[in-house]
Amino acid sequence: MAPLMLFVKNGEKANVVVRGARVVDPSEGIDATLDVRIDNGVIAAVGENLDANEHRVIDAKGLVLAPAFVDPHVHLRTPGREDEETIASGTAAAAAGGYCAIMAMPNTDPVVDSAATLGALVETAQREARVRVGFLAAITRGQHGEELTEMAELAEAGAVAFSDDGVPVRSAGMMRRALQYSSITGRPLALHCEEPSLSHGGHVHEGAVAAELGFAGYPSVAESVMVERDLALAGYEEQPIHLLHLSAAESVAALRRALENGVHATAEVTPHHLVLTDEAVRSLDSNVKMNPPLRAERDRAALLDALRDGTISSIATDHAPHARHEKEVPFEAAPFGVTGLETAFAVLYTRLVKPGLLSLEMLLERMSAGPARAFGVAQPRVAPGAVADLVLLDLEREWQVEETAFRSRSWNSWLLGETLSGAVRATIAAGSLVHEA
Ligand SMILES: [Zn+2]
Ligand SMILES: [Zn+2]
């Protein structure tokens, strides 16, 4: 089995002492005011009154230092749509958002379904990526759902997992064969669960808001029946799956039952599904149009409960950049997807942690250790000997989301103009200081 690989440019390794931060690492059971010394990109010491060793000292009094974030679901739009995002811009956005690693989806143009296409991305990442990138490869050729890709070869070439994200694998038989092959590669399948014959033509959640606005509805059962199918197949084949961007209460219930029955599944939820409902669609802002759509309050509440109890172990942005001209059209004509790398922590801190709906520790865990475990990549830790993958957060700082401040090439954010609390002051990824603000 090929070893798991993420790719990053070889940056200058940090020699830094972070002085007097509140160090919070839920996995290590740390929540204390401490110094952290980084020698040549590796955490050398965690303690009180550490010697600066002639390193640069970052005064972090009043700030929180935590394991940097891992995003299991990002669209980097390359190859094919470099006007919307590139590996350089997407990883700069990730660094600004506090991420040390991101997983890139293969629904590009061309689709990442061959070792040659994947190899070109790996080379670009080794030149341009500020934070580690794990590349997913397609499950089926061209994501057409008709023929499996050469999964073993793709795993050898560096694929971290497999996904047809953007579209579901329609055929149950094809999904079963993909699960059988994934046992050879040792890589999970990351699944976009949507039954097209039920979601068909829908722009927003099927409910009162869609009916009032006269939009075709995309019912929650379009997701949950596919979640049930894929959990059943994963259980039958005893293979791991990762469920992308869950949105519906019924999907959560199905996942909970499957986990009780020993199915090896992980799942993620996005910031927008955690804090918004289909009521937001009344604005007709195309930046609240995403797939799966924003759903009802009972769905949002179920997702938050599942995040709290660990049924859903990862927060994913599903960062989906789109060009302005594509989004500045009537709601029904706009493509699905919103950006999220640069706002994920702040919006969840502002809307969930500050009002007491989620603890800071749990938010940090679900944005870092949870997704790292789901993909089997090294978990960022605040511990001597670990490569420095750290985020320095200013919880007191308020800032306004402005399109001119984005590092991403796109600004189709549903948070434009909003004031958020909690800012990323610095990110250290793979031992290099990759962002400072
Ligand atoms: Zn998707
Ligand atoms: Zn996606």
JSON list of C-alpha atoms in Angstrom, two decimals, residues 52-205:
[
{"chain": "A", "resi": 52, "resn": "ALA", "atom": "CA", "xyz": [14.43, 32.51, 23.48]},
{"chain": "A", "resi": 53, "resn": "ASN", "atom": "CA", "xyz": [17.60, 30.86, 22.11]},
{"chain": "A", "resi": 54, "resn": "GLU", "atom": "CA", "xyz": [18.08, 33.96, 19.92]},
{"chain": "A", "resi": 55, "resn": "HIS", "atom": "CA", "xyz": [14.87, 33.03, 18.08]},
{"chain": "A", "resi": 56, "resn": "ARG", "atom": "CA", "xyz": [12.32, 35.60, 17.06]},
{"chain": "A", "resi": 57, "resn": "VAL", "atom": "CA", "xyz": [9.85, 36.08, 19.93]},
{"chain": "A", "resi": 58, "resn": "ILE", "atom": "CA", "xyz": [6.13, 36.49, 19.18]},
{"chain": "A", "resi": 59, "resn": "ASP", "atom": "CA", "xyz": [4.38, 38.14, 22.13]},
{"chain": "A", "resi": 60, "resn": "ALA", "atom": "CA", "xyz": [1.15, 36.16, 22.31]},
{"chain": "A", "resi": 61, "resn": "LYS", "atom": "CA", "xyz": [-0.26, 37.42, 25.58]},
{"chain": "A", "resi": 62, "resn": "GLY", "atom": "CA", "xyz": [-4.07, 37.31, 25.35]},
{"chain": "A", "resi": 63, "resn": "LEU", "atom": "CA", "xyz": [-3.97, 35.10, 22.23]},
{"chain": "A", "resi": 64, "resn": "VAL", "atom": "CA", "xyz": [-4.85, 31.41, 21.78]},
{"chain": "A", "resi": 65, "resn": "LEU", "atom": "CA", "xyz": [-2.31, 29.00, 20.26]},
{"chain": "A", "resi": 66, "resn": "ALA", "atom": "CA", "xyz": [-3.82, 25.76, 18.95]},
{"chain": "A", "resi": 67, "resn": "PRO", "atom": "CA", "xyz": [-3.16, 22.97, 16.46]},
{"chain": "A", "resi": 68, "resn": "ALA", "atom": "CA", "xyz": [-3.68, 24.44, 12.99]},
{"chain": "A", "resi": 69, "resn": "PHE", "atom": "CA", "xyz": [-6.79, 23.44, 11.04]},
{"chain": "A", "resi": 70, "resn": "VAL", "atom": "CA", "xyz": [-7.25, 20.70, 8.47]},
{"chain": "A", "resi": 71, "resn": "ASP", "atom": "CA", "xyz": [-9.89, 21.15, 5.77]},
{"chain": "A", "resi": 72, "resn": "PRO", "atom": "CA", "xyz": [-11.15, 17.88, 4.31]},
{"chain": "A", "resi": 73, "resn": "HIS", "atom": "CA", "xyz": [-13.00, 19.52, 1.42]},
{"chain": "A", "resi": 74, "resn": "VAL", "atom": "CA", "xyz": [-11.67, 22.32, -0.81]},
{"chain": "A", "resi": 75, "resn": "HIS", "atom": "CA", "xyz": [-12.05, 23.11, -4.52]},
{"chain": "A", "resi": 76, "resn": "LEU", "atom": "CA", "xyz": [-8.83, 24.60, -5.89]},
{"chain": "A", "resi": 77, "resn": "ARG", "atom": "CA", "xyz": [-10.23, 24.88, -9.44]},
{"chain": "A", "resi": 78, "resn": "THR", "atom": "CA", "xyz": [-6.97, 23.86, -11.02]},
{"chain": "A", "resi": 79, "resn": "PRO", "atom": "CA", "xyz": [-6.51, 22.58, -13.67]},
{"chain": "A", "resi": 80, "resn": "GLY", "atom": "CA", "xyz": [-8.95, 24.49, -15.83]},
{"chain": "A", "resi": 81, "resn": "ARG", "atom": "CA", "xyz": [-10.31, 27.49, -13.94]},
{"chain": "A", "resi": 82, "resn": "GLU", "atom": "CA", "xyz": [-7.23, 29.33, -12.70]},
{"chain": "A", "resi": 83, "resn": "ASP", "atom": "CA", "xyz": [-9.21, 32.57, -13.02]},
{"chain": "A", "resi": 84, "resn": "GLU", "atom": "CA", "xyz": [-11.22, 31.35, -10.00]},
{"chain": "A", "resi": 85, "resn": "GLU", "atom": "CA", "xyz": [-8.44, 29.76, -7.88]},
{"chain": "A", "resi": 86, "resn": "THR", "atom": "CA", "xyz": [-4.97, 28.29, -8.12]},
{"chain": "A", "resi": 87, "resn": "ILE", "atom": "CA", "xyz": [-2.91, 26.15, -5.79]},
{"chain": "A", "resi": 88, "resn": "ALA", "atom": "CA", "xyz": [-0.98, 29.31, -4.84]},
{"chain": "A", "resi": 89, "resn": "SER", "atom": "CA", "xyz": [-4.06, 31.45, -4.13]},
{"chain": "A", "resi": 90, "resn": "GLY", "atom": "CA", "xyz": [-6.09, 28.67, -2.52]},
{"chain": "A", "resi": 91, "resn": "THR", "atom": "CA", "xyz": [-3.31, 27.71, -0.14]},
{"chain": "A", "resi": 92, "resn": "ALA", "atom": "CA", "xyz": [-2.67, 31.40, 0.67]},
{"chain": "A", "resi": 93, "resn": "ALA", "atom": "CA", "xyz": [-6.37, 31.63, 1.58]},
{"chain": "A", "resi": 94, "resn": "ALA", "atom": "CA", "xyz": [-6.01, 28.45, 3.65]},
{"chain": "A", "resi": 95, "resn": "ALA", "atom": "CA", "xyz": [-2.98, 29.87, 5.49]},
{"chain": "A", "resi": 96, "resn": "ALA", "atom": "CA", "xyz": [-4.92, 33.08, 6.20]},
{"chain": "A", "resi": 97, "resn": "GLY", "atom": "CA", "xyz": [-7.75, 30.96, 7.59]},
{"chain": "A", "resi": 98, "resn": "GLY", "atom": "CA", "xyz": [-5.46, 29.09, 9.99]},
{"chain": "A", "resi": 99, "resn": "TYR", "atom": "CA", "xyz": [-5.17, 25.85, 8.00]},
{"chain": "A", "resi": 100, "resn": "CYS", "atom": "CA", "xyz": [-2.01, 23.76, 7.78]},
{"chain": "A", "resi": 101, "resn": "ALA", "atom": "CA", "xyz": [-3.48, 21.16, 5.42]},
{"chain": "A", "resi": 102, "resn": "ILE", "atom": "CA", "xyz": [-6.34, 20.96, 2.93]},
{"chain": "A", "resi": 103, "resn": "MET", "atom": "CA", "xyz": [-7.82, 18.21, 0.77]},
{"chain": "A", "resi": 104, "resn": "ALA", "atom": "CA", "xyz": [-8.47, 19.20, -2.85]},
{"chain": "A", "resi": 105, "resn": "MET", "atom": "CA", "xyz": [-11.38, 17.77, -4.82]},
{"chain": "A", "resi": 106, "resn": "PRO", "atom": "CA", "xyz": [-10.83, 16.29, -8.29]},
{"chain": "A", "resi": 107, "resn": "ASN", "atom": "CA", "xyz": [-13.82, 17.80, -10.16]},
{"chain": "A", "resi": 108, "resn": "THR", "atom": "CA", "xyz": [-11.59, 20.05, -12.22]},
{"chain": "A", "resi": 109, "resn": "ASP", "atom": "CA", "xyz": [-11.20, 20.41, -16.00]},
{"chain": "A", "resi": 110, "resn": "PRO", "atom": "CA", "xyz": [-9.85, 17.91, -16.83]},
{"chain": "A", "resi": 111, "resn": "VAL", "atom": "CA", "xyz": [-11.03, 15.73, -13.96]},
{"chain": "A", "resi": 112, "resn": "VAL", "atom": "CA", "xyz": [-8.20, 14.29, -11.84]},
{"chain": "A", "resi": 113, "resn": "ASP", "atom": "CA", "xyz": [-8.70, 10.73, -13.07]},
{"chain": "A", "resi": 114, "resn": "SER", "atom": "CA", "xyz": [-5.23, 9.86, -14.38]},
{"chain": "A", "resi": 115, "resn": "ALA", "atom": "CA", "xyz": [-1.77, 9.63, -12.88]},
{"chain": "A", "resi": 116, "resn": "ALA", "atom": "CA", "xyz": [-0.57, 12.22, -15.43]},
{"chain": "A", "resi": 117, "resn": "THR", "atom": "CA", "xyz": [-3.08, 14.88, -14.34]},
{"chain": "A", "resi": 118, "resn": "LEU", "atom": "CA", "xyz": [-2.42, 14.11, -10.69]},
{"chain": "A", "resi": 119, "resn": "GLY", "atom": "CA", "xyz": [1.34, 14.19, -11.23]},
{"chain": "A", "resi": 120, "resn": "ALA", "atom": "CA", "xyz": [1.15, 17.69, -12.72]},
{"chain": "A", "resi": 121, "resn": "LEU", "atom": "CA", "xyz": [-0.80, 18.90, -9.68]},
{"chain": "A", "resi": 122, "resn": "VAL", "atom": "CA", "xyz": [1.72, 17.34, -7.31]},
{"chain": "A", "resi": 123, "resn": "GLU", "atom": "CA", "xyz": [4.56, 19.17, -9.09]},
{"chain": "A", "resi": 124, "resn": "THR", "atom": "CA", "xyz": [2.69, 22.48, -8.92]},
{"chain": "A", "resi": 125, "resn": "ALA", "atom": "CA", "xyz": [1.97, 21.98, -5.22]},
{"chain": "A", "resi": 126, "resn": "GLN", "atom": "CA", "xyz": [5.62, 21.28, -4.53]},
{"chain": "A", "resi": 127, "resn": "ARG", "atom": "CA", "xyz": [6.41, 24.65, -6.16]},
{"chain": "A", "resi": 128, "resn": "GLU", "atom": "CA", "xyz": [3.46, 26.77, -4.96]},
{"chain": "A", "resi": 129, "resn": "ALA", "atom": "CA", "xyz": [1.55, 25.32, -2.02]},
{"chain": "A", "resi": 130, "resn": "ARG", "atom": "CA", "xyz": [1.90, 27.31, 1.19]},
{"chain": "A", "resi": 131, "resn": "VAL", "atom": "CA", "xyz": [0.15, 24.63, 3.20]},
{"chain": "A", "resi": 132, "resn": "ARG", "atom": "CA", "xyz": [0.04, 20.89, 2.62]},
{"chain": "A", "resi": 133, "resn": "VAL", "atom": "CA", "xyz": [-2.37, 19.75, -0.05]},
{"chain": "A", "resi": 134, "resn": "GLY", "atom": "CA", "xyz": [-3.79, 16.25, -0.26]},
{"chain": "A", "resi": 135, "resn": "PHE", "atom": "CA", "xyz": [-5.24, 15.55, -3.70]},
{"chain": "A", "resi": 136, "resn": "LEU", "atom": "CA", "xyz": [-8.29, 13.38, -4.13]},
{"chain": "A", "resi": 137, "resn": "ALA", "atom": "CA", "xyz": [-8.67, 11.52, -7.39]},
{"chain": "A", "resi": 138, "resn": "ALA", "atom": "CA", "xyz": [-11.94, 10.62, -9.09]},
{"chain": "A", "resi": 139, "resn": "ILE", "atom": "CA", "xyz": [-13.74, 7.37, -8.37]},
{"chain": "A", "resi": 140, "resn": "THR", "atom": "CA", "xyz": [-14.96, 7.06, -11.96]},
{"chain": "A", "resi": 141, "resn": "ARG", "atom": "CA", "xyz": [-13.40, 8.21, -15.22]},
{"chain": "A", "resi": 142, "resn": "GLY", "atom": "CA", "xyz": [-14.44, 11.78, -15.98]},
{"chain": "A", "resi": 143, "resn": "GLN", "atom": "CA", "xyz": [-16.77, 11.43, -12.98]},
{"chain": "A", "resi": 144, "resn": "HIS", "atom": "CA", "xyz": [-19.27, 9.97, -15.46]},
{"chain": "A", "resi": 145, "resn": "GLY", "atom": "CA", "xyz": [-20.10, 7.05, -13.18]},
{"chain": "A", "resi": 146, "resn": "GLU", "atom": "CA", "xyz": [-19.50, 4.42, -15.86]},
{"chain": "A", "resi": 147, "resn": "GLU", "atom": "CA", "xyz": [-15.99, 3.10, -15.38]},
{"chain": "A", "resi": 148, "resn": "LEU", "atom": "CA", "xyz": [-13.69, 3.04, -12.34]},
{"chain": "A", "resi": 149, "resn": "THR", "atom": "CA", "xyz": [-10.41, 4.94, -12.47]},
{"chain": "A", "resi": 150, "resn": "GLU", "atom": "CA", "xyz": [-7.09, 3.13, -12.00]},
{"chain": "A", "resi": 151, "resn": "MET", "atom": "CA", "xyz": [-7.35, 3.58, -8.25]},
{"chain": "A", "resi": 152, "resn": "ALA", "atom": "CA", "xyz": [-4.21, 1.65, -7.28]},
{"chain": "A", "resi": 153, "resn": "GLU", "atom": "CA", "xyz": [-2.10, 3.61, -9.77]},
{"chain": "A", "resi": 154, "resn": "LEU", "atom": "CA", "xyz": [-3.61, 6.88, -8.58]},
{"chain": "A", "resi": 155, "resn": "ALA", "atom": "CA", "xyz": [-2.88, 6.01, -4.95]},
{"chain": "A", "resi": 156, "resn": "GLU", "atom": "CA", "xyz": [0.75, 5.31, -5.95]},
{"chain": "A", "resi": 157, "resn": "ALA", "atom": "CA", "xyz": [0.84, 8.71, -7.68]},
{"chain": "A", "resi": 158, "resn": "GLY", "atom": "CA", "xyz": [-0.25, 10.43, -4.47]},
{"chain": "A", "resi": 159, "resn": "ALA", "atom": "CA", "xyz": [-4.06, 10.36, -4.26]},
{"chain": "A", "resi": 160, "resn": "VAL", "atom": "CA", "xyz": [-5.06, 10.79, -0.61]},
{"chain": "A", "resi": 161, "resn": "ALA", "atom": "CA", "xyz": [-8.63, 9.52, -1.16]},
{"chain": "A", "resi": 162, "resn": "PHE", "atom": "CA", "xyz": [-11.19, 9.15, -3.95]},
{"chain": "A", "resi": 163, "resn": "SER", "atom": "CA", "xyz": [-14.29, 11.19, -4.72]},
{"chain": "A", "resi": 164, "resn": "ASP", "atom": "CA", "xyz": [-16.65, 12.10, -7.53]},
{"chain": "A", "resi": 165, "resn": "ASP", "atom": "CA", "xyz": [-17.65, 15.20, -5.52]},
{"chain": "A", "resi": 166, "resn": "GLY", "atom": "CA", "xyz": [-19.87, 17.56, -7.44]},
{"chain": "A", "resi": 167, "resn": "VAL", "atom": "CA", "xyz": [-21.91, 14.56, -8.46]},
{"chain": "A", "resi": 168, "resn": "PRO", "atom": "CA", "xyz": [-22.89, 11.28, -6.78]},
{"chain": "A", "resi": 169, "resn": "VAL", "atom": "CA", "xyz": [-21.91, 7.82, -7.96]},
{"chain": "A", "resi": 170, "resn": "ARG", "atom": "CA", "xyz": [-25.36, 6.98, -9.32]},
{"chain": "A", "resi": 171, "resn": "SER", "atom": "CA", "xyz": [-25.06, 3.24, -9.68]},
{"chain": "A", "resi": 172, "resn": "ALA", "atom": "CA", "xyz": [-25.07, 1.14, -6.52]},
{"chain": "A", "resi": 173, "resn": "GLY", "atom": "CA", "xyz": [-23.15, -1.57, -8.36]},
{"chain": "A", "resi": 174, "resn": "MET", "atom": "CA", "xyz": [-20.43, 0.91, -9.35]},
{"chain": "A", "resi": 175, "resn": "MET", "atom": "CA", "xyz": [-20.22, 2.14, -5.75]},
{"chain": "A", "resi": 176, "resn": "ARG", "atom": "CA", "xyz": [-19.86, -1.43, -4.53]},
{"chain": "A", "resi": 177, "resn": "ARG", "atom": "CA", "xyz": [-17.00, -2.08, -6.96]},
{"chain": "A", "resi": 178, "resn": "ALA", "atom": "CA", "xyz": [-15.33, 1.18, -5.91]},
{"chain": "A", "resi": 179, "resn": "LEU", "atom": "CA", "xyz": [-15.49, 0.04, -2.28]},
{"chain": "A", "resi": 180, "resn": "GLN", "atom": "CA", "xyz": [-13.91, -3.30, -3.22]},
{"chain": "A", "resi": 181, "resn": "TYR", "atom": "CA", "xyz": [-11.06, -1.50, -5.01]},
{"chain": "A", "resi": 182, "resn": "SER", "atom": "CA", "xyz": [-10.58, 0.94, -2.17]},
{"chain": "A", "resi": 183, "resn": "SER", "atom": "CA", "xyz": [-9.57, -2.01, 0.02]},
{"chain": "A", "resi": 184, "resn": "ILE", "atom": "CA", "xyz": [-6.57, -2.44, -2.30]},
{"chain": "A", "resi": 185, "resn": "THR", "atom": "CA", "xyz": [-5.58, 1.23, -2.14]},
{"chain": "A", "resi": 186, "resn": "GLY", "atom": "CA", "xyz": [-6.23, 1.66, 1.60]},
{"chain": "A", "resi": 187, "resn": "ARG", "atom": "CA", "xyz": [-7.81, 5.04, 0.80]},
{"chain": "A", "resi": 188, "resn": "PRO", "atom": "CA", "xyz": [-11.31, 6.07, 1.85]},
{"chain": "A", "resi": 189, "resn": "LEU", "atom": "CA", "xyz": [-14.04, 7.08, -0.57]},
{"chain": "A", "resi": 190, "resn": "ALA", "atom": "CA", "xyz": [-15.36, 10.61, 0.08]},
{"chain": "A", "resi": 191, "resn": "LEU", "atom": "CA", "xyz": [-18.97, 10.68, -1.02]},
{"chain": "A", "resi": 192, "resn": "HIS", "atom": "CA", "xyz": [-21.27, 13.40, -2.29]},
{"chain": "A", "resi": 193, "resn": "CYS", "atom": "CA", "xyz": [-24.63, 11.86, -1.43]},
{"chain": "A", "resi": 194, "resn": "GLU", "atom": "CA", "xyz": [-27.40, 12.96, -3.76]},
{"chain": "A", "resi": 195, "resn": "GLU", "atom": "CA", "xyz": [-30.06, 10.95, -5.54]},
{"chain": "A", "resi": 196, "resn": "PRO", "atom": "CA", "xyz": [-30.37, 12.89, -8.81]},
{"chain": "A", "resi": 197, "resn": "SER", "atom": "CA", "xyz": [-33.84, 11.61, -9.60]},
{"chain": "A", "resi": 198, "resn": "LEU", "atom": "CA", "xyz": [-35.02, 13.30, -6.37]},
{"chain": "A", "resi": 199, "resn": "SER", "atom": "CA", "xyz": [-32.87, 16.48, -6.36]},
{"chain": "A", "resi": 200, "resn": "HIS", "atom": "CA", "xyz": [-33.48, 16.98, -10.07]},
{"chain": "A", "resi": 201, "resn": "GLY", "atom": "CA", "xyz": [-33.60, 20.64, -10.98]},
{"chain": "A", "resi": 202, "resn": "GLY", "atom": "CA", "xyz": [-33.80, 21.84, -7.40]},
{"chain": "A", "resi": 203, "resn": "HIS", "atom": "CA", "xyz": [-32.08, 25.08, -6.37]},
{"chain": "A", "resi": 204, "resn": "VAL", "atom": "CA", "xyz": [-33.15, 25.29, -2.71]},
{"chain": "A", "resi": 205, "resn": "HIS", "atom": "CA", "xyz": [-34.39, 23.02, 0.05]}
]
